[in-house]
CSV table of C-alpha atoms in Angstrom, one decimal:
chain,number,residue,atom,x,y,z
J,1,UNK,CA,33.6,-23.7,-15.5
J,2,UNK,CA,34.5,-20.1,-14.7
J,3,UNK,CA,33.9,-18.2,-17.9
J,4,UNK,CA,35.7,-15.2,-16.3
J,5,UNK,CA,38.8,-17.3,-16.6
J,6,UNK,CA,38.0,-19.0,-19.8
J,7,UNK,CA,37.5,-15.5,-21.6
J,8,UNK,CA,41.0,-14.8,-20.3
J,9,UNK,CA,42.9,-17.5,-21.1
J,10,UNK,CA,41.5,-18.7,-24.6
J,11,UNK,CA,42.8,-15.2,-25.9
J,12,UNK,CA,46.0,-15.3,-24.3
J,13,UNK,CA,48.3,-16.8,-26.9
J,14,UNK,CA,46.8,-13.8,-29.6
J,15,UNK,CA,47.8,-10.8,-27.7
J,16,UNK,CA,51.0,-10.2,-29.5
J,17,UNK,CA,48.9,-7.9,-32.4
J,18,UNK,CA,44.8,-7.2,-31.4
J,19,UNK,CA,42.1,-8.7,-33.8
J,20,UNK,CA,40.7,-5.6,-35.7
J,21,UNK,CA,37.2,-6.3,-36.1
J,22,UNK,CA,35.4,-3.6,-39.0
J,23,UNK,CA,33.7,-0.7,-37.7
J,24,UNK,CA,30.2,-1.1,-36.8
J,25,UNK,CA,29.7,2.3,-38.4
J,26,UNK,CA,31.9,4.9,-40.9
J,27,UNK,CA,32.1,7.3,-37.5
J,28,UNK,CA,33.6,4.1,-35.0
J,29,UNK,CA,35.8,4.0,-38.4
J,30,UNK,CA,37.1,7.7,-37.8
J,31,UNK,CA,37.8,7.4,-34.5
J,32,UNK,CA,39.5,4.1,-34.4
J,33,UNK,CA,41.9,5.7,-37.1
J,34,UNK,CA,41.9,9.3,-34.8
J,35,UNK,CA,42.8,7.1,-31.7
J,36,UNK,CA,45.2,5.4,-33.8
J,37,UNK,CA,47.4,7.8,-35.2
J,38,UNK,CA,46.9,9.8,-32.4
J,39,UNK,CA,50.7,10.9,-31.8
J,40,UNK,CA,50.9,13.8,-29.1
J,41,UNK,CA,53.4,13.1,-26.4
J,42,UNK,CA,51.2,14.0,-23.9
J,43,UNK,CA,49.8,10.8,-22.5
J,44,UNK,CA,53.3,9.1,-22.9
J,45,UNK,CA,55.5,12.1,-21.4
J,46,UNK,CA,53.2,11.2,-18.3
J,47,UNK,CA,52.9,7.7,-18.4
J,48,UNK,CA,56.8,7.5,-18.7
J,49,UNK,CA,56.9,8.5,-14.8
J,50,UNK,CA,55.9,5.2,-13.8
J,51,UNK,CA,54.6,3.2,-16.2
J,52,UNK,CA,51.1,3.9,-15.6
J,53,UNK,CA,49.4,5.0,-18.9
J,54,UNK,CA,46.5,7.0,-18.7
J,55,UNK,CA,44.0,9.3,-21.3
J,56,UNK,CA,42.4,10.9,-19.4
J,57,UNK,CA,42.5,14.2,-17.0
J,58,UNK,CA,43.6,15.2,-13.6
J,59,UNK,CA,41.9,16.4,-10.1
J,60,UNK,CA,43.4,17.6,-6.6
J,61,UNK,CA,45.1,20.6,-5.8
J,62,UNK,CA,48.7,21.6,-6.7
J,63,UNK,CA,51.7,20.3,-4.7
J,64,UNK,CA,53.7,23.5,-5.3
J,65,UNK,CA,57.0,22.6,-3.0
J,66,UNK,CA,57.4,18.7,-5.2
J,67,UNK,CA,57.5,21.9,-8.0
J,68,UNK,CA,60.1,24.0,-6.6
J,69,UNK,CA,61.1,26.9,-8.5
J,70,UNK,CA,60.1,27.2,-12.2
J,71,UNK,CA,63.4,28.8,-12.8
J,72,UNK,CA,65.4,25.3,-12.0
J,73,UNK,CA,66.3,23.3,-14.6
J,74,UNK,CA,64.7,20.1,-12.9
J,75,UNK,CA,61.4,22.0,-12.8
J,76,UNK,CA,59.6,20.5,-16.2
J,77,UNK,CA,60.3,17.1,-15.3
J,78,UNK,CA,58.6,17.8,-12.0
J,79,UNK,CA,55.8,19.4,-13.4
J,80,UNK,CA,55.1,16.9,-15.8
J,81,UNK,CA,55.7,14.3,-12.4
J,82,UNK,CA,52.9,16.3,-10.9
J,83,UNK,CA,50.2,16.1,-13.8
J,84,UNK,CA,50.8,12.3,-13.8
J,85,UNK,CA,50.2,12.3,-9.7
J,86,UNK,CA,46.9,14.3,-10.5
J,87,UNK,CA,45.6,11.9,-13.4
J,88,UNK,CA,46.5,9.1,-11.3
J,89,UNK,CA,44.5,10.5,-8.6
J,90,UNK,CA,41.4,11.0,-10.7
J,91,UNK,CA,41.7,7.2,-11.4
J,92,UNK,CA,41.7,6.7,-7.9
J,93,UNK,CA,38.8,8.8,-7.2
J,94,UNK,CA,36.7,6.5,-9.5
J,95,UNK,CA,38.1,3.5,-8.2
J,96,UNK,CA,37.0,4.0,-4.8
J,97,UNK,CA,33.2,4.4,-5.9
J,98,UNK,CA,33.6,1.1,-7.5
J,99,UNK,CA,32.5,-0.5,-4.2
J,100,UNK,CA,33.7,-3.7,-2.7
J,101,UNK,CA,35.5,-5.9,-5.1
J,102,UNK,CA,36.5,-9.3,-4.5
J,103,UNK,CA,39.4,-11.1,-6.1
J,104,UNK,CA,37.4,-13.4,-8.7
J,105,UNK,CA,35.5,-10.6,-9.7
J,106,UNK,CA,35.5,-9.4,-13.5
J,107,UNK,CA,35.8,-5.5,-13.8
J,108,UNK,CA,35.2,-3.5,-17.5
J,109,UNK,CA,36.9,-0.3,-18.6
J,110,UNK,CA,35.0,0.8,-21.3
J,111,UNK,CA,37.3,2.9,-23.6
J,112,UNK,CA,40.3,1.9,-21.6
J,113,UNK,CA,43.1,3.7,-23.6
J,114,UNK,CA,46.8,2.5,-23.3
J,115,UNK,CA,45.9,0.4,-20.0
J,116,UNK,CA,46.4,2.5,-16.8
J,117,UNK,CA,43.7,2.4,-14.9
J,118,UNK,CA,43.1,-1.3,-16.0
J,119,UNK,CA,46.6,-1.8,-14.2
J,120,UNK,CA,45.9,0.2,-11.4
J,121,UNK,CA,42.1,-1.7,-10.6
J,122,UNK,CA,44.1,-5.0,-10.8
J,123,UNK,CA,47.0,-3.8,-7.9
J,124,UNK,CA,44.3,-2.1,-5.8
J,125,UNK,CA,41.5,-5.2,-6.3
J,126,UNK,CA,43.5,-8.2,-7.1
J,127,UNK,CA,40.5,-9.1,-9.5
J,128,UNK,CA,40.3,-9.4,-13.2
J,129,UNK,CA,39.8,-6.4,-15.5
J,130,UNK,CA,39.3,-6.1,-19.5
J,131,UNK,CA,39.4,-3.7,-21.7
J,132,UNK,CA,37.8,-2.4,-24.6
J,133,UNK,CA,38.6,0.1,-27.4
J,134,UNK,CA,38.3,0.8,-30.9
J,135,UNK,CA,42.5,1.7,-31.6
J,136,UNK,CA,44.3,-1.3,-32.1
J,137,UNK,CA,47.5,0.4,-31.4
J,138,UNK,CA,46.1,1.2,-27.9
J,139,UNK,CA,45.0,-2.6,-27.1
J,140,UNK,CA,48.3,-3.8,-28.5
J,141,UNK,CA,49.8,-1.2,-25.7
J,142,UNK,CA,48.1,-2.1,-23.0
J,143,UNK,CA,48.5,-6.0,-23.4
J,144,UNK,CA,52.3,-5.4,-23.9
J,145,UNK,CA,52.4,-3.3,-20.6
J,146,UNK,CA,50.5,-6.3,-18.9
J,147,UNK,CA,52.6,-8.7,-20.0
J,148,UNK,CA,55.7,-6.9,-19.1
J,149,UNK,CA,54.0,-6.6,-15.4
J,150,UNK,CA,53.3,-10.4,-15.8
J,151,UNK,CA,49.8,-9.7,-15.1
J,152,UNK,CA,48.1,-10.8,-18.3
J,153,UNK,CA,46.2,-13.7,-16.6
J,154,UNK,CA,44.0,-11.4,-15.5
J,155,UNK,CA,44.7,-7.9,-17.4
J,156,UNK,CA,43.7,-7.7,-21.3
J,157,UNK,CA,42.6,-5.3,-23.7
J,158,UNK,CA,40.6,-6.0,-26.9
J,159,UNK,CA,39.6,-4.1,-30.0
J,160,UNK,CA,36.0,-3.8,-29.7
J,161,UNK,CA,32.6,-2.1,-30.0
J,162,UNK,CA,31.8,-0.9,-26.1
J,163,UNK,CA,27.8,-0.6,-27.4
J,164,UNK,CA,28.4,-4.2,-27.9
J,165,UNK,CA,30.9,-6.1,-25.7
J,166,UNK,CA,32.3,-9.1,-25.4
J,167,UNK,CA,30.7,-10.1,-22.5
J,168,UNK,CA,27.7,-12.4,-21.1
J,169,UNK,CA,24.4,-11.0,-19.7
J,170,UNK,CA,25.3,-10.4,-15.7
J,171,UNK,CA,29.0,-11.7,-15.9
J,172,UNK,CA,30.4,-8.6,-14.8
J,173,UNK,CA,30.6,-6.6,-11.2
J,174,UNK,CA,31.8,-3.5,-12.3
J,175,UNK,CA,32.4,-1.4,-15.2
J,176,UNK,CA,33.6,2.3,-16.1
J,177,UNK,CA,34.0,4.8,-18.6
J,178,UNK,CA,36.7,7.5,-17.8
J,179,UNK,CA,36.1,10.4,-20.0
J,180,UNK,CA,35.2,8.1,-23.1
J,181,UNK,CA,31.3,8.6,-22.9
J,182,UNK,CA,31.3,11.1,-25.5
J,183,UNK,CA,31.7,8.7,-28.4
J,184,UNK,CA,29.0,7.3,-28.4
J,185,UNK,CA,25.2,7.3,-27.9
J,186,UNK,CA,24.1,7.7,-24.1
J,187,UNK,CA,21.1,5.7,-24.5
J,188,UNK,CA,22.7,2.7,-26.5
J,189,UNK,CA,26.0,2.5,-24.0
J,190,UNK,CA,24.0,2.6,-20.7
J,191,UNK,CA,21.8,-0.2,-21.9
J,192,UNK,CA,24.7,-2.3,-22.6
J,193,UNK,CA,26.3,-1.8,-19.5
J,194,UNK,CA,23.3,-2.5,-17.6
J,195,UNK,CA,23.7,-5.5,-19.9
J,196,UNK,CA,26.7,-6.7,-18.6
J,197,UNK,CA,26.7,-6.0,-15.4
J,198,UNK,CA,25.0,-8.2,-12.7
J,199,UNK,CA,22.1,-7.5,-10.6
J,200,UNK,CA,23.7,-4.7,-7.8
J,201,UNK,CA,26.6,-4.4,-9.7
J,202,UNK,CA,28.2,-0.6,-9.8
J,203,UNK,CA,28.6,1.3,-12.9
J,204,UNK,CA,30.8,4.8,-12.3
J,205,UNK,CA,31.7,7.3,-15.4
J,206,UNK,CA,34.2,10.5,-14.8
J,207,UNK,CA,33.0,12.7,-18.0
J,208,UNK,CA,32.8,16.1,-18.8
J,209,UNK,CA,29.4,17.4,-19.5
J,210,UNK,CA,27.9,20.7,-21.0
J,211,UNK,CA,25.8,22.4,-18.1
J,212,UNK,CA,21.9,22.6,-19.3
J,213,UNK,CA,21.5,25.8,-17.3
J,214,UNK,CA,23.7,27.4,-19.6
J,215,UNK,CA,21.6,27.0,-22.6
J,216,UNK,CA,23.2,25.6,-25.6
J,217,UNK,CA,26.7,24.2,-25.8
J,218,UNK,CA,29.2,27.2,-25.1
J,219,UNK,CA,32.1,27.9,-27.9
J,220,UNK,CA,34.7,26.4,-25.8
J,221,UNK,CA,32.5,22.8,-25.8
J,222,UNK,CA,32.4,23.1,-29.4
J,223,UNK,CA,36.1,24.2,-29.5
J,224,UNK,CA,36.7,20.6,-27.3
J,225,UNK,CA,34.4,18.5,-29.4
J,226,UNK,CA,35.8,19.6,-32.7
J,227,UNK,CA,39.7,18.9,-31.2
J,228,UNK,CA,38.9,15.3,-30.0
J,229,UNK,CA,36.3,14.9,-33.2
J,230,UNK,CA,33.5,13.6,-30.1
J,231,UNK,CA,30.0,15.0,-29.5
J,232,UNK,CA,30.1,16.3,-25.7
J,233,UNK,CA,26.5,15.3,-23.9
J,234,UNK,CA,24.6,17.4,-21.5
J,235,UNK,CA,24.4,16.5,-17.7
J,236,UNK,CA,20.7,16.2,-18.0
J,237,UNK,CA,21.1,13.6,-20.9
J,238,UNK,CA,23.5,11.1,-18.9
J,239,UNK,CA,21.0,10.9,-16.0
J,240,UNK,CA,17.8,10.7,-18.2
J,241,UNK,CA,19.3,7.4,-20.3
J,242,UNK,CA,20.8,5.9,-16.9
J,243,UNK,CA,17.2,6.3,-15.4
J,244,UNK,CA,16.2,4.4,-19.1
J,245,UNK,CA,18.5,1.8,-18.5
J,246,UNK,CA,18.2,0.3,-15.2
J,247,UNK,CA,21.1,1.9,-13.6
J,248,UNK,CA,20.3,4.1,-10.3
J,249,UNK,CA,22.7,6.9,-9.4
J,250,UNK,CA,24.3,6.3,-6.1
J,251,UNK,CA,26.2,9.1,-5.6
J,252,UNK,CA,26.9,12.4,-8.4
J,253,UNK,CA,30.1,14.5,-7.3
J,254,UNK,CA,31.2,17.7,-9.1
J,255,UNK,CA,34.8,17.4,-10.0
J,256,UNK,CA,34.8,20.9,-11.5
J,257,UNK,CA,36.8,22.9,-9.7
J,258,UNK,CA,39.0,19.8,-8.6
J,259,UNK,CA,39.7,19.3,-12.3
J,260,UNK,CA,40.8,23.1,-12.7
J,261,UNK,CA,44.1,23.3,-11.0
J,262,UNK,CA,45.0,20.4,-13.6
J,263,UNK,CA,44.4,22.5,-16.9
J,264,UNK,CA,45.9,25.6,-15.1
J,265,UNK,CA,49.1,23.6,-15.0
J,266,UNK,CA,49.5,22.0,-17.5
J,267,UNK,CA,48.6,25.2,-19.7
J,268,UNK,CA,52.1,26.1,-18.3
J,269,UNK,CA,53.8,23.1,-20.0
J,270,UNK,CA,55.7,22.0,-22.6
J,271,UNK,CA,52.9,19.4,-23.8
J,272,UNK,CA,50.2,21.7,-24.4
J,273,UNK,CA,48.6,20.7,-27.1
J,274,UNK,CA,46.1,23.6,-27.9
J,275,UNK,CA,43.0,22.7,-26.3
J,276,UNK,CA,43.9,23.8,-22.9
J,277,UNK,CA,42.6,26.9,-23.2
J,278,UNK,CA,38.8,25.9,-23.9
J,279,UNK,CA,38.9,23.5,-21.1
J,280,UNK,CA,40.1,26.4,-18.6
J,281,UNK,CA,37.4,28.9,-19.9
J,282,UNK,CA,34.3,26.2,-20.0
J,283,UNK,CA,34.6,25.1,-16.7
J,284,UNK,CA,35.4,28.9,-15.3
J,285,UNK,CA,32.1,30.3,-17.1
J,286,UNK,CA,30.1,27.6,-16.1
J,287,UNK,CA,29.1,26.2,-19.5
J,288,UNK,CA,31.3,22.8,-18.9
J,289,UNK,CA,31.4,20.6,-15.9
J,290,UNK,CA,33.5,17.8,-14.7
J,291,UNK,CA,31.1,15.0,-13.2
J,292,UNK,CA,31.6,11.7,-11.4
J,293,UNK,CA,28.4,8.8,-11.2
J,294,UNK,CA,28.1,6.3,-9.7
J,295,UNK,CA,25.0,4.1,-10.5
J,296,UNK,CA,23.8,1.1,-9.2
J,297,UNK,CA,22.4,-1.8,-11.5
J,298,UNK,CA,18.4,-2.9,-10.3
């Protein structure tokens, strides 16, 4: 029997409202409510372009003439077009270090949000991908979306603990975290991906990251940890629990100054949302970066 299938279908008929499970801990209990009751427009505004729901950031450079002239009426709803094109293109970015994917293959996104990128790895990989998250209100999203794309056979989302998923010992070929890494303990997550995934299988995170040759944290990471209530790692701390855990970096790419443009635009918009500011200056002073790895599983 394929249990990839099974795990699928046997949950099918309770998607309509997600189990909530009780935190394993009174901080999983915070956030759950934070992610919950989280309410700027932000992620939606975007999402409405296309129907592709991310939370998390952009990368690439500007396409100033899809702008056009800030002083035309039209020009917010391009720019807001344009973020969405540039979050959507970070997803791809970590997609394509997934490796190669086959069709029967189970995927993870770990922190998976309102769905995006769970809908995206499905069109791009044909395969099945499940997500998990501590907000009910984002699982019940994301399982709406993927039934309204009629893809729920093989897209879900379930409320759930990502330092202990749902998941059999080597029954997955890929997982990711895209910028949710920073909710969690380093050590404990790593070790239950490594977990999950099979022998060879490839793990890839997009995080932001303080830079240990600043020093300490800068004000601006402490600025970003206290808006999003998370505890920002150091780069040196994400390689020295993959190195624990049986997952062997493939490939490490500085998104930094990819990731800039972004912030620079959107600090221009009408969904700003107060943190924009501490982004911009972290990653100009050096004290924040914006990393991609990809790790093998030995």
């Amino acid at each position: 029997m394929d249990t990839r299938v099974t795990s699928i279908e046997q949950s099918t008929a309770q998607r309509t409202t997600a189990f909530v499970p009780s935190p394993a801990s009174p901080y999983q209990g915070d956030i759950a409510r934070y992610w919950d009751q989280e309410a700027r427009p932000v992620n939606l505004r975007l999402g409405d372009v296309d129907g592709l729901y991310h939370h998390h950031y952009g990368i690439g450079e500007i396409d100033h003439a899809a702008l056009g002239d800030s002083a035309d009426s039209a020009y917010e709803k391009k720019l807001i077009a344009e973020l969405h094109r540039l979050e959507s293109a970070q997803a791809e970015v970590l997609m394509d270090h997934l490796g190669p994917v086959g069709g029967e293959a189970t995927l993870v996104d770990a922190g998976c949000g309102r769905g995006g990128s769970m809908v995206m790895a499905h069109r791009r990989f044909g395969c099945y991908v499940e997500g998990v998250t501590l907000s009910a209100k984002q699982a019940d999203f994301a399982n709406r979306r993927a039934r309204e794309l009629r893809i729920d056979s093989r897209v879900q989302a379930r409320v759930c603990n990502m330092l202990d998923m749902p998941f059999g010992t080597g029954q997955v070929g890929a997982s990711w975290n895209n910028e949710s890494t920073m909710y969690v303990d380093l050590h404990d997550l790593f070790a239950e991906h490594s977990r999950i995934l099979e022998t060879g299988g490839r793990y890839v995170t997009i995080t932001g990251c303080w830079n240990p040759r600043y020093g300490q944290p800068s004000k601006w990471v402490s600025q970003i940890n206290a808006h999003f209530e998370c505890n920002i790692h150091s780069r040196r701390e994400y390689m020295r629990a993959m190195a624990d855990n049986r997952l062997v970096p493939q490939s490490v790419v500085d998104l930094t100054a990819a990731t800039l443009p972004y912030w620079e635009l959107r600090a221009t918009s009408s969904l700003v949302t107060g943190v924009e500011e501490a982004f911009i200056n972290a990653y100009r002073d050096g004290s924040f970066q914006y990393l991609l790895i990809a790790a093998d599983r030995v």
